CSV table of C-alpha atoms in Angstrom, one decimal:
chain,number,residue,atom,x,y,z
A,1,MET,CA,-4.3,8.0,-1.4
A,2,PRO,CA,-2.1,9.6,1.2
A,3,TYR,CA,-4.0,10.8,4.5
A,4,LYS,CA,-5.9,14.2,4.1
A,5,ASN,CA,-7.5,16.3,6.8
A,6,PHE,CA,-11.2,16.2,6.6
A,7,GLU,CA,-11.1,20.1,6.4
A,8,GLU,CA,-8.9,19.9,3.2
A,9,PHE,CA,-11.3,17.4,1.7
A,10,ASN,CA,-12.2,18.5,-2.1
A,11,MET,CA,-15.8,19.3,-2.2
A,12,GLN,CA,-16.0,19.5,-6.0
A,13,VAL,CA,-18.7,17.3,-7.3
A,14,PRO,CA,-19.4,16.3,-10.8
A,15,ASP,CA,-22.3,17.8,-12.4
A,16,GLU,CA,-24.0,14.4,-13.3
A,17,VAL,CA,-24.2,13.5,-9.4
A,18,THR,CA,-26.0,16.8,-8.6
A,19,ASP,CA,-28.4,16.2,-11.6
A,20,ARG,CA,-29.2,12.9,-10.1
A,21,TYR,CA,-30.1,14.3,-7.1
A,22,LYS,CA,-32.2,16.7,-8.8
A,23,ASN,CA,-34.1,13.9,-10.6
A,24,ILE,CA,-34.5,11.9,-7.4
A,25,ILE,CA,-36.3,15.1,-5.7
A,26,LYS,CA,-38.3,15.6,-8.9
A,27,ASP,CA,-39.4,11.9,-8.8
A,28,LEU,CA,-40.5,12.2,-5.4
A,29,GLY,CA,-43.1,14.7,-6.5
A,30,GLU,CA,-41.4,17.8,-5.5
A,31,ASN,CA,-40.7,21.1,-7.4
A,32,THR,CA,-37.0,21.2,-7.9
A,33,GLU,CA,-37.4,25.2,-9.2
A,34,ARG,CA,-38.9,25.9,-5.6
A,35,ASP,CA,-36.7,28.5,-3.6
A,36,GLY,CA,-35.6,26.2,-0.8
A,37,LEU,CA,-35.0,23.3,-3.3
A,38,LEU,CA,-32.9,25.2,-5.8
A,39,LYS,CA,-29.5,24.3,-4.3
A,40,THR,CA,-30.4,20.9,-2.5
A,41,PRO,CA,-29.4,18.6,-5.4
A,42,GLU,CA,-25.7,20.2,-5.0
A,43,ARG,CA,-25.5,20.5,-1.3
A,44,ALA,CA,-27.1,16.6,-0.9
A,45,ALA,CA,-24.2,15.5,-3.6
A,46,LYS,CA,-21.7,17.4,-1.2
A,47,ALA,CA,-22.8,15.9,1.6
A,48,MET,CA,-22.9,12.4,0.1
A,49,GLN,CA,-19.2,13.0,-1.2
A,50,PHE,CA,-18.3,14.1,2.7
A,51,LEU,CA,-20.0,11.2,4.3
A,52,THR,CA,-18.0,8.7,2.0
A,53,GLN,CA,-14.8,10.3,1.8
A,54,GLY,CA,-13.4,7.3,3.7
A,55,TYR,CA,-13.3,5.5,0.3
A,56,HIS,CA,-10.3,7.9,-0.7
A,57,GLN,CA,-8.2,7.8,2.5
A,58,ASP,CA,-5.8,5.0,3.7
A,59,PRO,CA,-6.1,4.1,7.3
A,60,VAL,CA,-2.7,2.3,7.3
A,61,GLU,CA,-0.7,5.4,6.1
A,62,ILE,CA,-2.6,7.5,8.9
A,63,LEU,CA,-1.2,5.1,11.5
A,64,LYS,CA,2.0,4.8,10.0
A,65,SER,CA,2.5,8.6,9.8
A,66,ALA,CA,2.9,8.5,13.8
A,67,MET,CA,4.1,5.4,14.9
A,68,PHE,CA,6.9,5.6,17.4
A,69,LYS,CA,9.3,3.2,18.9
A,70,GLU,CA,8.4,2.9,22.6
A,71,SER,CA,9.0,0.1,25.5
A,72,TYR,CA,5.7,0.7,27.0
A,73,ASN,CA,3.7,-2.4,27.3
A,74,GLU,CA,0.5,-1.9,29.2
A,75,MET,CA,-2.9,-1.2,27.8
A,76,VAL,CA,-3.8,2.1,26.1
A,77,ILE,CA,-7.4,2.9,25.7
A,78,VAL,CA,-9.2,5.7,23.7
A,79,LYS,CA,-12.8,5.5,24.5
A,80,ASP,CA,-16.0,7.3,23.5
A,81,ILE,CA,-14.6,8.1,20.2
A,82,GLU,CA,-17.8,9.6,18.2
A,83,LEU,CA,-18.6,8.1,15.2
A,84,TYR,CA,-21.2,8.6,12.5
A,85,SER,CA,-21.8,6.2,9.5
A,86,LEU,CA,-24.0,5.2,6.6
A,87,CYS,CA,-26.0,2.0,6.8
A,88,GLU,CA,-25.3,0.4,3.4
A,89,HIS,CA,-28.8,-1.2,3.4
A,90,HIS,CA,-31.1,2.0,3.6
A,91,MET,CA,-28.2,5.0,3.0
A,92,LEU,CA,-29.7,6.1,6.6
A,93,PRO,CA,-27.2,7.3,9.3
A,94,PHE,CA,-26.0,5.4,12.5
A,95,PHE,CA,-24.0,6.9,14.9
A,96,GLY,CA,-22.6,6.2,18.5
A,97,LYS,CA,-19.2,5.6,20.1
A,98,ALA,CA,-16.1,3.5,19.6
A,99,HIS,CA,-13.8,2.4,22.1
A,100,ILE,CA,-10.3,0.9,21.4
A,101,ALA,CA,-7.6,-0.5,23.0
A,102,TYR,CA,-4.2,-2.0,22.4
A,103,ILE,CA,-1.3,-3.1,24.0
A,104,PRO,CA,1.8,-2.2,22.4
A,105,ASN,CA,4.7,-4.6,21.4
A,106,GLY,CA,7.5,-2.0,20.5
A,107,HIS,CA,5.7,0.7,19.0
A,108,ILE,CA,2.9,3.4,20.1
A,109,VAL,CA,0.7,5.6,17.9
A,110,GLY,CA,-0.2,9.1,18.2
A,111,LEU,CA,-3.5,9.1,20.0
A,112,SER,CA,-5.2,11.0,17.5
A,113,LYS,CA,-4.7,8.4,14.7
A,114,LEU,CA,-7.1,5.9,16.4
A,115,PRO,CA,-10.2,8.3,15.9
A,116,ARG,CA,-9.0,9.2,12.1
A,117,VAL,CA,-9.0,5.5,11.5
A,118,VAL,CA,-12.5,5.1,12.8
A,119,ASP,CA,-13.4,8.0,10.7
A,120,VAL,CA,-12.0,6.5,7.7
A,121,PHE,CA,-13.7,3.3,8.1
A,122,ALA,CA,-17.0,5.0,9.2
A,123,ARG,CA,-17.2,7.3,6.2
A,124,ARG,CA,-17.9,4.5,4.0
A,125,LEU,CA,-21.3,2.7,3.4
A,126,GLN,CA,-21.1,0.2,6.2
A,127,VAL,CA,-22.8,-2.3,8.4
A,128,GLN,CA,-21.6,-1.9,12.2
A,129,GLU,CA,-20.3,-5.4,12.1
A,130,ARG,CA,-17.7,-5.1,9.5
A,131,LEU,CA,-16.7,-1.4,10.8
A,132,THR,CA,-15.7,-3.0,13.9
A,133,GLU,CA,-13.8,-5.6,12.1
A,134,GLN,CA,-12.1,-3.3,9.8
A,135,ILE,CA,-10.7,-0.9,12.7
A,136,LEU,CA,-9.5,-4.0,14.6
A,137,ASP,CA,-7.8,-5.5,11.8
A,138,CYS,CA,-6.2,-2.3,10.3
A,139,ILE,CA,-4.9,-1.5,14.0
A,140,ASN,CA,-3.7,-5.1,14.4
A,141,ASP,CA,-1.9,-5.6,11.0
A,142,THR,CA,-0.3,-2.1,11.0
A,143,LEU,CA,0.7,-1.8,14.8
A,144,LYS,CA,1.3,-5.6,15.3
A,145,PRO,CA,0.6,-5.2,19.1
A,146,GLN,CA,0.2,-7.6,21.5
A,147,GLY,CA,-3.5,-7.2,21.4
A,148,VAL,CA,-6.2,-5.3,20.3
A,149,ALA,CA,-9.9,-4.6,21.5
A,150,VAL,CA,-12.7,-2.5,19.7
A,151,VAL,CA,-16.1,-2.0,21.1
A,152,ILE,CA,-18.7,-0.1,19.2
A,153,GLU,CA,-22.3,1.0,20.4
A,154,ALA,CA,-24.3,2.7,18.0
A,155,SER,CA,-28.0,3.6,17.1
A,156,HIS,CA,-29.2,3.0,13.8
A,157,MET,CA,-31.6,5.7,12.3
A,158,CYS,CA,-33.0,2.6,9.9
A,159,MET,CA,-34.5,1.1,13.0
A,160,MET,CA,-35.5,4.4,14.5
A,161,MET,CA,-37.3,6.2,11.8
A,162,ARG,CA,-38.4,3.3,9.5
A,163,GLY,CA,-39.2,-0.4,9.7
A,164,VAL,CA,-39.4,-1.4,13.4
A,165,GLN,CA,-39.4,2.2,14.8
A,166,LYS,CA,-37.5,1.5,18.2
A,167,GLN,CA,-36.3,4.6,19.4
A,168,ASN,CA,-34.0,3.6,22.2
A,169,SER,CA,-32.4,0.3,21.0
A,170,VAL,CA,-28.4,0.3,20.9
A,171,THR,CA,-26.5,-2.1,18.8
A,172,THR,CA,-23.0,-3.2,20.4
A,173,THR,CA,-20.4,-5.0,18.5
A,174,SER,CA,-16.9,-6.1,19.6
A,175,GLY,CA,-14.2,-7.8,18.5
A,176,PHE,CA,-10.8,-9.1,20.3
A,177,ARG,CA,-7.2,-10.1,19.1
A,178,GLY,CA,-4.1,-11.3,20.6
A,179,GLN,CA,-4.0,-10.7,24.4
A,180,PHE,CA,-7.4,-9.6,24.6
A,181,GLU,CA,-8.9,-12.9,23.9
A,182,LYS,CA,-7.7,-13.9,27.4
A,183,ASN,CA,-10.9,-13.4,29.7
A,184,GLU,CA,-8.7,-11.7,32.4
A,185,THR,CA,-7.3,-8.8,29.7
A,186,ARG,CA,-10.7,-8.6,28.2
A,187,ASN,CA,-12.7,-8.1,31.6
A,188,GLU,CA,-10.1,-5.5,32.3
A,189,PHE,CA,-10.8,-3.3,29.1
A,190,LEU,CA,-14.6,-3.7,29.5
A,191,LYS,CA,-14.3,-2.6,33.1
A,192,LEU,CA,-12.2,0.4,32.2
A,193,ILE,CA,-14.7,1.6,29.4
A,194,GLY,CA,-17.6,1.0,31.8
A,195,LYS,CA,-19.1,-2.1,30.4
C-alpha cells in the first residue's frame, strides 16, 4: 500500500473486533454496561488498529518518495528518533529512541523519511532485535548506501509491569552494514550519538 500520513489513517474498525474487546472485558469480570466502559471496546479496537498500522504501510515507498541524487558522501545521522511499539510476546508497549546513520552512495533521502521508516516497523507486533534489523535492511536495500548503522535503546513494559519488574532497565540493540562494519566508522558514529 502506498505511504499515508498517520493523520490520514482510516480509524474505522470492524464490529467483530469491537465485540472481541467487549468479550475480553466481560471475561475479566467487568461490567461492560458500566458508564466508563461503554465505549472502551471501540476505543481499544481503534487504538490497536493505530498501534499496528505499520502492516498497511510500505517503508520502501516512503524512502523512494524522497530520494535525491547527490554527491555528498559523508555520514548523515538522525538521532533520538522516538519510537513506540508493542512487544509481540505480551502485547505490552516498549518505547525508546532510535539512532540512524548512513553514508550516501549517489543518493540522499529526505531526513523525515528515516523516522517514518522507524514508525512503520515499530507500528507492528515486534521484538526489538527484529525491529533493528528491519530498519537497517530497508535503508540498506533501498538507498544502497556505502553503509548504514542503527542503534535502538528501549524500555519494555513487559519487564517493568510484570515478570521480573525491573523499572530502570534499558535494552540496546545495534546493527551495522557496509562501511559501519569498520571499527573507525562505527566508533565515529557511536561517539556522535553519545555512546
